[in-house]
CSV table of C-alpha atoms and ligand atoms in Angstrom, one decimal:
chain,number,residue,atom,x,y,z
A,1,MET,CA,-223.2,-213.6,111.7
A,2,HIS,CA,-224.0,-216.5,110.3
A,3,LEU,CA,-227.7,-215.9,111.0
A,4,ALA,CA,-228.3,-213.0,109.4
A,5,LEU,CA,-226.6,-214.0,106.1
A,6,VAL,CA,-229.2,-216.6,106.6
A,7,ALA,CA,-232.0,-213.6,107.2
A,8,LEU,CA,-230.9,-211.1,103.9
A,9,GLY,CA,-231.6,-214.5,101.8
A,10,ILE,CA,-227.2,-215.3,100.9
A,11,GLY,CA,-226.8,-218.6,99.8
A,12,PRO,CA,-224.8,-220.6,96.7
A,13,GLU,CA,-223.7,-218.5,93.6
A,14,ASP,CA,-223.5,-215.3,95.5
A,15,GLU,CA,-221.1,-213.0,96.9
A,16,VAL,CA,-220.1,-210.8,99.6
A,17,ILE,CA,-217.9,-207.9,99.9
A,18,ILE,CA,-215.5,-208.0,102.6
A,19,PRO,CA,-212.2,-206.7,103.5
A,20,ASP,CA,-209.5,-208.3,103.3
A,21,PHE,CA,-208.3,-207.5,107.0
A,22,THR,CA,-210.1,-209.3,109.7
A,23,MET,CA,-210.5,-212.0,111.6
A,24,ILE,CA,-211.3,-215.0,109.7
A,25,ALA,CA,-214.9,-215.5,111.7
A,26,THR,CA,-216.1,-212.7,108.6
A,27,ALA,CA,-215.1,-215.1,105.7
A,28,PHE,CA,-216.4,-218.2,107.5
A,29,ALA,CA,-219.6,-216.8,108.0
A,30,VAL,CA,-220.3,-216.1,104.5
A,31,CYS,CA,-218.9,-219.6,103.5
A,32,TYR,CA,-221.3,-221.1,106.1
A,33,THR,CA,-224.3,-220.0,103.7
A,34,GLY,CA,-222.6,-221.0,100.3
A,35,ALA,CA,-222.0,-217.9,99.1
A,36,THR,CA,-218.4,-217.0,98.3
A,37,PRO,CA,-216.4,-213.9,99.7
A,38,VAL,CA,-214.5,-211.3,98.0
A,39,PHE,CA,-211.9,-209.6,99.3
A,40,VAL,CA,-211.1,-205.9,99.3
A,41,ASP,CA,-208.0,-204.4,100.8
A,42,ALA,CA,-207.6,-201.7,103.3
A,43,ASP,CA,-207.0,-197.7,103.7
A,44,PRO,CA,-203.2,-197.1,104.7
A,45,ASN,CA,-205.6,-194.9,107.7
A,46,THR,CA,-208.1,-196.1,109.4
A,47,TRP,CA,-207.1,-200.1,108.3
A,48,ASN,CA,-210.9,-200.9,107.8
A,49,ILE,CA,-211.8,-201.4,104.1
A,50,ASP,CA,-210.9,-199.5,101.5
A,51,VAL,CA,-214.1,-197.6,100.4
A,52,THR,CA,-212.4,-196.7,96.9
A,53,LYS,CA,-211.4,-200.0,96.3
A,54,ILE,CA,-215.1,-202.1,96.8
A,55,GLU,CA,-217.2,-201.2,93.3
A,56,GLU,CA,-214.6,-202.8,91.0
A,57,LYS,CA,-215.2,-206.3,93.0
A,58,ILE,CA,-219.0,-206.1,92.6
A,59,THR,CA,-220.5,-208.6,89.8
A,60,SER,CA,-223.7,-209.8,89.3
A,61,HIS,CA,-223.8,-211.7,92.2
A,62,THR,CA,-222.8,-209.7,94.7
A,63,LYS,CA,-225.5,-209.6,97.4
A,64,ALA,CA,-224.1,-207.8,100.3
A,65,ILE,CA,-221.3,-205.8,102.0
A,66,ILE,CA,-219.9,-206.6,105.3
A,67,PRO,CA,-217.9,-203.5,106.6
A,68,VAL,CA,-215.6,-205.1,109.7
A,69,HIS,CA,-214.8,-202.1,112.3
A,70,LEU,CA,-211.7,-202.9,113.2
A,71,PHE,CA,-209.9,-202.5,117.1
A,72,GLY,CA,-212.9,-200.2,117.6
A,73,LEU,CA,-213.3,-198.2,114.8
A,74,MET,CA,-215.8,-197.7,112.7
A,75,CYS,CA,-215.9,-197.5,109.3
A,76,ASN,CA,-217.1,-194.9,106.2
A,77,MET,CA,-220.5,-195.7,106.7
A,78,ASP,CA,-221.6,-193.0,104.3
A,79,ALA,CA,-219.6,-194.1,102.0
A,80,ILE,CA,-220.5,-198.0,102.5
A,81,ASN,CA,-224.5,-196.9,102.1
A,82,THR,CA,-223.8,-194.9,99.3
A,83,ILE,CA,-222.1,-197.6,97.0
A,84,ALA,CA,-224.6,-200.6,98.5
A,85,LYS,CA,-227.7,-197.9,97.3
A,86,LYS,CA,-226.2,-197.5,93.9
A,87,HIS,CA,-226.2,-201.2,93.3
A,88,ASN,CA,-228.5,-202.6,95.1
A,89,LEU,CA,-226.8,-204.3,98.4
A,90,LYS,CA,-227.6,-205.1,101.3
A,91,VAL,CA,-224.9,-204.0,104.0
A,92,LEU,CA,-223.8,-206.1,107.1
A,93,GLU,CA,-221.6,-204.5,109.6
A,94,ASP,CA,-219.4,-207.0,111.4
A,95,ALA,CA,-219.8,-205.0,115.1
A,96,ALA,CA,-217.6,-208.0,116.7
A,97,GLU,CA,-215.0,-205.6,117.9
A,98,ALA,CA,-216.5,-201.8,118.3
A,99,HIS,CA,-219.1,-202.0,121.0
A,100,GLY,CA,-219.8,-198.4,121.3
A,101,ALA,CA,-218.2,-196.7,118.6
A,102,GLU,CA,-219.7,-193.7,117.0
A,103,TYR,CA,-220.4,-192.5,113.6
A,104,LYS,CA,-220.7,-189.0,113.1
A,105,GLY,CA,-222.9,-189.2,116.0
A,106,ARG,CA,-224.4,-192.2,115.0
A,107,ARG,CA,-224.1,-195.6,117.6
A,108,LEU,CA,-222.1,-198.9,116.1
A,109,GLY,CA,-225.2,-201.3,114.5
A,110,SER,CA,-227.3,-198.2,113.7
A,111,CYS,CA,-226.4,-197.5,110.3
A,112,SER,CA,-226.8,-200.4,108.4
A,113,ASP,CA,-229.3,-203.1,107.6
A,114,LEU,CA,-228.2,-205.2,110.0
A,115,ALA,CA,-225.3,-205.7,112.5
A,116,ALA,CA,-223.4,-208.9,114.3
A,117,PHE,CA,-222.1,-208.5,117.7
A,118,SER,CA,-219.7,-210.6,119.7
A,119,PHE,CA,-219.9,-211.2,123.6
A,120,PHE,CA,-216.9,-213.5,123.3
A,121,ALA,CA,-214.5,-213.0,126.5
A,122,ASN,CA,-212.1,-210.8,125.3
A,123,LYS,CA,-215.1,-208.1,123.9
A,124,ASN,CA,-215.4,-204.7,125.9
A,125,ILE,CA,-218.3,-206.5,127.7
A,126,THR,CA,-218.9,-210.3,127.7
A,127,THR,CA,-221.3,-213.3,127.8
A,128,GLY,CA,-218.4,-216.0,127.4
A,129,GLU,CA,-219.5,-217.1,124.5
A,130,GLY,CA,-222.1,-215.9,122.5
A,131,GLY,CA,-223.1,-212.6,120.7
A,132,MET,CA,-226.6,-210.6,119.2
A,133,VAL,CA,-227.4,-209.2,115.8
A,134,VAL,CA,-229.4,-206.5,115.7
A,135,THR,CA,-231.9,-204.6,113.0
A,136,ASN,CA,-234.4,-202.3,112.7
A,137,ASP,CA,-236.2,-204.3,109.9
A,138,GLU,CA,-239.1,-205.9,110.8
A,139,GLU,CA,-239.3,-208.8,108.2
A,140,LEU,CA,-235.0,-209.3,108.8
A,141,TYR,CA,-236.2,-209.2,113.0
A,142,ASN,CA,-238.5,-212.1,112.1
A,143,LYS,CA,-236.3,-214.1,109.7
A,144,LEU,CA,-233.9,-213.6,112.3
A,145,ARG,CA,-236.7,-214.9,115.0
A,146,TYR,CA,-237.5,-217.8,112.5
A,147,HIS,CA,-233.7,-219.2,112.3
A,148,LYS,CA,-232.2,-219.3,115.2
A,149,ASN,CA,-234.8,-221.3,116.5
A,150,MET,CA,-235.3,-224.7,113.9
A,151,CYS,CA,-238.1,-222.5,112.0
A,152,PHE,CA,-240.6,-223.1,114.7
A,153,PRO,CA,-243.1,-220.9,113.4
A,154,LEU,CA,-243.5,-217.8,114.7
A,155,ASP,CA,-247.3,-217.5,115.2
A,156,GLY,CA,-249.5,-220.7,115.2
A,157,PRO,CA,-249.4,-223.9,117.1
A,158,ARG,CA,-246.2,-226.3,117.1
A,159,ASN,CA,-247.3,-229.3,114.9
A,160,TYR,CA,-243.5,-230.4,114.5
A,161,LEU,CA,-243.8,-229.5,110.6
A,162,HIS,CA,-240.8,-227.3,109.5
A,163,ASN,CA,-240.8,-225.5,106.3
A,164,ASP,CA,-237.3,-224.4,106.3
A,165,ILE,CA,-233.6,-225.4,107.6
A,166,GLY,CA,-233.1,-223.0,110.8
A,167,PHE,CA,-230.9,-224.0,113.6
A,168,ASN,CA,-230.4,-223.4,117.1
A,169,TYR,CA,-228.8,-220.2,117.7
A,170,ARG,CA,-231.2,-219.2,120.6
A,171,MET,CA,-228.9,-217.2,123.7
A,172,SER,CA,-230.0,-218.9,127.3
A,173,ASN,CA,-231.5,-216.8,129.7
A,174,VAL,CA,-228.9,-217.4,132.0
A,175,VAL,CA,-226.1,-216.0,129.7
A,176,ALA,CA,-228.4,-212.9,128.3
A,177,ALA,CA,-228.7,-212.2,132.5
A,178,ILE,CA,-225.3,-212.0,132.5
A,179,GLY,CA,-225.0,-209.5,129.5
A,180,LEU,CA,-227.7,-207.7,130.7
A,181,ALA,CA,-225.4,-207.1,133.6
A,182,GLN,CA,-222.6,-206.1,131.5
A,183,VAL,CA,-224.7,-203.8,129.4
A,184,GLU,CA,-225.0,-201.5,132.6
A,185,LYS,CA,-221.0,-201.5,132.8
A,186,ALA,CA,-220.5,-200.8,128.7
A,187,ASN,CA,-220.3,-197.3,129.3
A,188,ASP,CA,-217.3,-197.5,132.1
A,189,TYR,CA,-215.3,-200.1,130.0
A,190,ARG,CA,-215.8,-197.8,126.9
A,191,GLN,CA,-214.1,-194.5,129.3
A,192,MET,CA,-211.2,-196.9,130.4
A,193,ARG,CA,-210.4,-198.3,126.8
A,194,ILE,CA,-210.3,-194.6,124.9
A,195,HIS,CA,-208.4,-193.1,128.4
A,196,ASN,CA,-205.8,-196.0,128.0
A,197,ASN,CA,-205.5,-195.4,124.1
A,198,GLN,CA,-205.2,-192.1,124.1
A,199,LEU,CA,-202.5,-192.2,126.9
A,200,TYR,CA,-200.5,-194.6,124.9
A,201,ARG,CA,-201.3,-192.0,121.7
A,202,GLU,CA,-199.7,-189.4,123.7
A,203,LEU,CA,-196.5,-191.3,125.0
A,204,LEU,CA,-195.8,-192.6,122.2
A,205,ASP,CA,-195.9,-189.7,119.6
A,206,ASP,CA,-192.5,-188.7,119.2
A,207,ILE,CA,-191.2,-191.9,118.7
A,208,PRO,CA,-190.5,-192.5,115.3
A,209,GLY,CA,-192.1,-195.1,113.1
A,210,ILE,CA,-194.8,-196.1,115.5
A,211,GLN,CA,-198.5,-195.8,114.3
A,212,PHE,CA,-201.7,-195.9,115.3
A,213,GLN,CA,-205.0,-195.8,113.1
A,214,LYS,CA,-205.8,-192.8,111.7
A,215,HIS,CA,-208.9,-190.5,111.7
A,216,ASN,CA,-210.9,-187.6,111.9
A,217,ASN,CA,-213.6,-186.2,114.3
A,218,ASP,CA,-216.1,-187.7,112.1
A,219,TYR,CA,-215.7,-190.8,114.8
A,220,LEU,CA,-215.7,-192.2,118.1
A,221,ASN,CA,-212.4,-195.2,118.0
A,222,VAL,CA,-213.3,-197.0,121.2
A,223,ALA,CA,-210.1,-198.7,121.1
A,224,TRP,CA,-210.9,-201.9,122.1
A,225,MET,CA,-207.1,-202.6,121.1
A,226,ASN,CA,-204.5,-200.7,121.1
A,227,ALA,CA,-203.0,-201.6,117.2
A,228,ILE,CA,-200.1,-200.4,116.2
A,229,LEU,CA,-197.2,-200.6,113.2
A,230,VAL,CA,-194.0,-200.5,113.2
A,231,ASP,CA,-191.6,-199.1,110.2
A,232,GLU,CA,-188.5,-201.0,110.1
A,233,LYS,CA,-186.8,-198.3,109.2
A,234,GLU,CA,-187.5,-195.5,110.9
A,235,TYR,CA,-187.7,-197.0,115.3
A,236,GLY,CA,-184.4,-198.7,113.8
A,237,HIS,CA,-185.9,-202.2,115.0
A,238,THR,CA,-188.2,-205.2,113.6
A,239,LYS,CA,-191.4,-205.5,114.8
A,240,HIS,CA,-190.3,-209.4,115.9
A,241,GLU,CA,-187.3,-207.7,117.2
A,242,LEU,CA,-189.5,-205.2,119.9
A,243,LEU,CA,-192.1,-208.1,120.5
A,244,GLU,CA,-188.4,-209.9,121.7
A,245,TYR,CA,-187.7,-207.3,123.8
A,246,LEU,CA,-191.1,-206.9,125.1
A,247,ARG,CA,-191.7,-210.0,125.9
A,248,SER,CA,-188.3,-210.3,128.0
A,249,ASN,CA,-189.4,-207.9,130.2
A,250,ASN,CA,-192.7,-209.0,130.8
A,251,VAL,CA,-194.9,-207.4,128.1
A,252,ASP,CA,-197.1,-209.7,126.7
A,253,THR,CA,-198.3,-208.8,123.0
A,254,ARG,CA,-200.3,-210.1,120.6
A,255,LEU,CA,-199.7,-210.7,116.5
A,256,PHE,CA,-202.6,-208.9,113.3
A,257,PHE,CA,-204.5,-211.2,111.5
A,258,GLU,CA,-203.2,-212.7,108.4
A,259,GLY,CA,-205.3,-211.5,104.8
A,260,MET,CA,-208.2,-213.4,104.0
A,261,HIS,CA,-206.2,-214.2,100.1
A,262,ARG,CA,-203.4,-215.9,102.6
A,263,GLN,CA,-206.5,-218.5,104.0
A,264,PRO,CA,-205.5,-221.7,102.8
A,265,SER,CA,-209.7,-222.8,103.9
A,266,LEU,CA,-210.8,-220.0,101.9
A,267,LYS,CA,-208.7,-221.1,98.6
A,268,LYS,CA,-210.3,-224.9,99.2
A,269,HIS,CA,-213.6,-222.7,99.3
A,270,GLY,CA,-213.2,-221.5,96.0
A,271,CYS,CA,-212.5,-217.8,97.1
A,272,ASP,CA,-210.3,-215.9,94.6
A,273,CYS,CA,-207.1,-215.7,96.4
A,274,SER,CA,-205.0,-213.4,93.3
A,275,GLY,CA,-204.4,-210.4,93.2
A,276,MET,CA,-202.6,-207.6,95.0
A,277,PHE,CA,-203.3,-206.2,98.2
A,278,PRO,CA,-200.6,-204.3,99.5
A,279,ILE,CA,-202.3,-202.2,102.7
A,280,THR,CA,-203.2,-205.7,104.4
A,281,GLU,CA,-199.8,-207.2,103.9
A,282,LYS,CA,-197.9,-204.1,105.1
A,283,LEU,CA,-200.4,-204.5,108.0
A,284,THR,CA,-199.5,-208.1,108.8
A,285,ALA,CA,-196.2,-207.4,108.4
A,286,GLN,CA,-196.2,-204.1,111.1
A,287,GLY,CA,-199.0,-204.3,112.4
A,288,PHE,CA,-199.5,-205.8,116.6
A,289,TYR,CA,-201.0,-205.4,120.2
A,290,LEU,CA,-200.3,-203.5,122.7
A,291,PRO,CA,-202.0,-204.6,125.8
A,292,SER,CA,-205.4,-203.1,126.2
A,293,ALA,CA,-208.0,-204.9,128.9
A,294,SER,CA,-210.2,-202.1,130.4
A,295,SER,CA,-208.2,-202.9,133.5
A,296,LEU,CA,-204.8,-201.5,132.5
A,297,GLN,CA,-203.6,-199.4,135.2
A,298,GLU,CA,-201.1,-196.0,134.0
A,299,LYS,CA,-198.3,-196.7,135.3
A,300,ASP,CA,-198.9,-200.1,133.3
A,301,ILE,CA,-199.1,-197.9,129.7
A,302,GLU,CA,-196.1,-195.9,131.3
A,303,TYR,CA,-194.0,-198.5,132.1
A,304,ILE,CA,-195.1,-200.8,128.4
A,305,CYS,CA,-194.1,-196.7,126.6
A,306,GLN,CA,-191.4,-196.1,128.2
A,307,LEU,CA,-189.5,-199.8,127.1
A,308,ILE,CA,-190.6,-198.8,123.6
A,309,LYS,CA,-188.7,-195.6,123.9
A,310,THR,CA,-186.2,-197.3,125.3
A,311,PHE,CA,-185.4,-199.8,122.8
A,312,ALA,CA,-185.7,-197.2,119.8
A,313,LYS,CA,-182.6,-196.0,117.7
B,401,PLP,C1,-213.8,-209.1,113.4
B,401,PLP,C2,-214.7,-209.9,113.9
B,401,PLP,N1,-216.0,-210.8,113.6
B,401,PLP,C3,-216.2,-212.0,114.3
B,401,PLP,C4,-215.4,-212.5,115.4
B,401,PLP,C5,-216.2,-213.3,116.4
B,401,PLP,O1,-216.5,-213.6,117.0
B,401,PLP,P1,-216.9,-214.6,118.6
B,401,PLP,O2,-215.5,-215.2,118.8
B,401,PLP,O3,-217.5,-214.2,118.6
B,401,PLP,O4,-217.8,-215.5,116.9
B,401,PLP,C6,-214.8,-211.8,115.7
B,401,PLP,C7,-214.0,-212.4,116.6
B,401,PLP,O5,-213.3,-212.6,117.5
B,401,PLP,C8,-213.9,-210.7,115.3
B,401,PLP,O6,-212.8,-209.9,115.7
């Protein structure tokens, strides 16, 4: 993500629009360049960036938008690209969480100037740590190659004179070999996650107060995480009571992110953390992840859903 922003020429004085509801890595990458992340609230249905609230955050300093495809569901890329074109902004997809997802038949990573994937151990495919940036733009591609390797010249002799400040963001051959082997399995893992998510949705469908991400047929949600919201009034218990009950029955869960506007580190960096982010607040208050590993068995999901059903009032 950092390398992609460097390739786009983002630096101090610039602003980059990101969702308020995301993993903090999105915001940190912007901070590394000296630019300022600007937060946009989440969409109440998809939980991704609310495309109707992006334009009000654009200023003369805005240079790019980073849509984050949360939990396996892509953002509304047509709307984002239309806004970007109108305001002459670049689009960098944070594709960390949605390998193999589709929007209107287009694969994740192909709907923007650049996209950054994560291969961390909990992702759909992994190299342990590391990631990948993709682009269709030859100029950006060469800038990525240049900056990832200490700004050694791409052609010509190595005289050890460096015209720009570069990084070591190289992937080792050994790690790349693991990644290639993982790619062979990517479709199988994708199918397992989609299947598990469909089963969760079916089994929890008639329980009041449980909500999944909502989307129409334009989207293929690869469900990296089985993320749900618990409405206390309708379900009859708070999220924390449910999590405690699941834990007492040996089911582990994880909480949702905190909004970027609540992050002390970003406030210190000079981000504008004022303003209202009611959807992020709701997601953080009500949301958590059910077990989501590709290897989950149907009987595990049935057991978990039965617990949620039994505990409902
Ligand atoms: C949305 C998002 N962006 C970026 C990252 C960072 O990826 P990595 O852990 O490979 O640095 C993550 C990691 O989980 C993420 O969820």
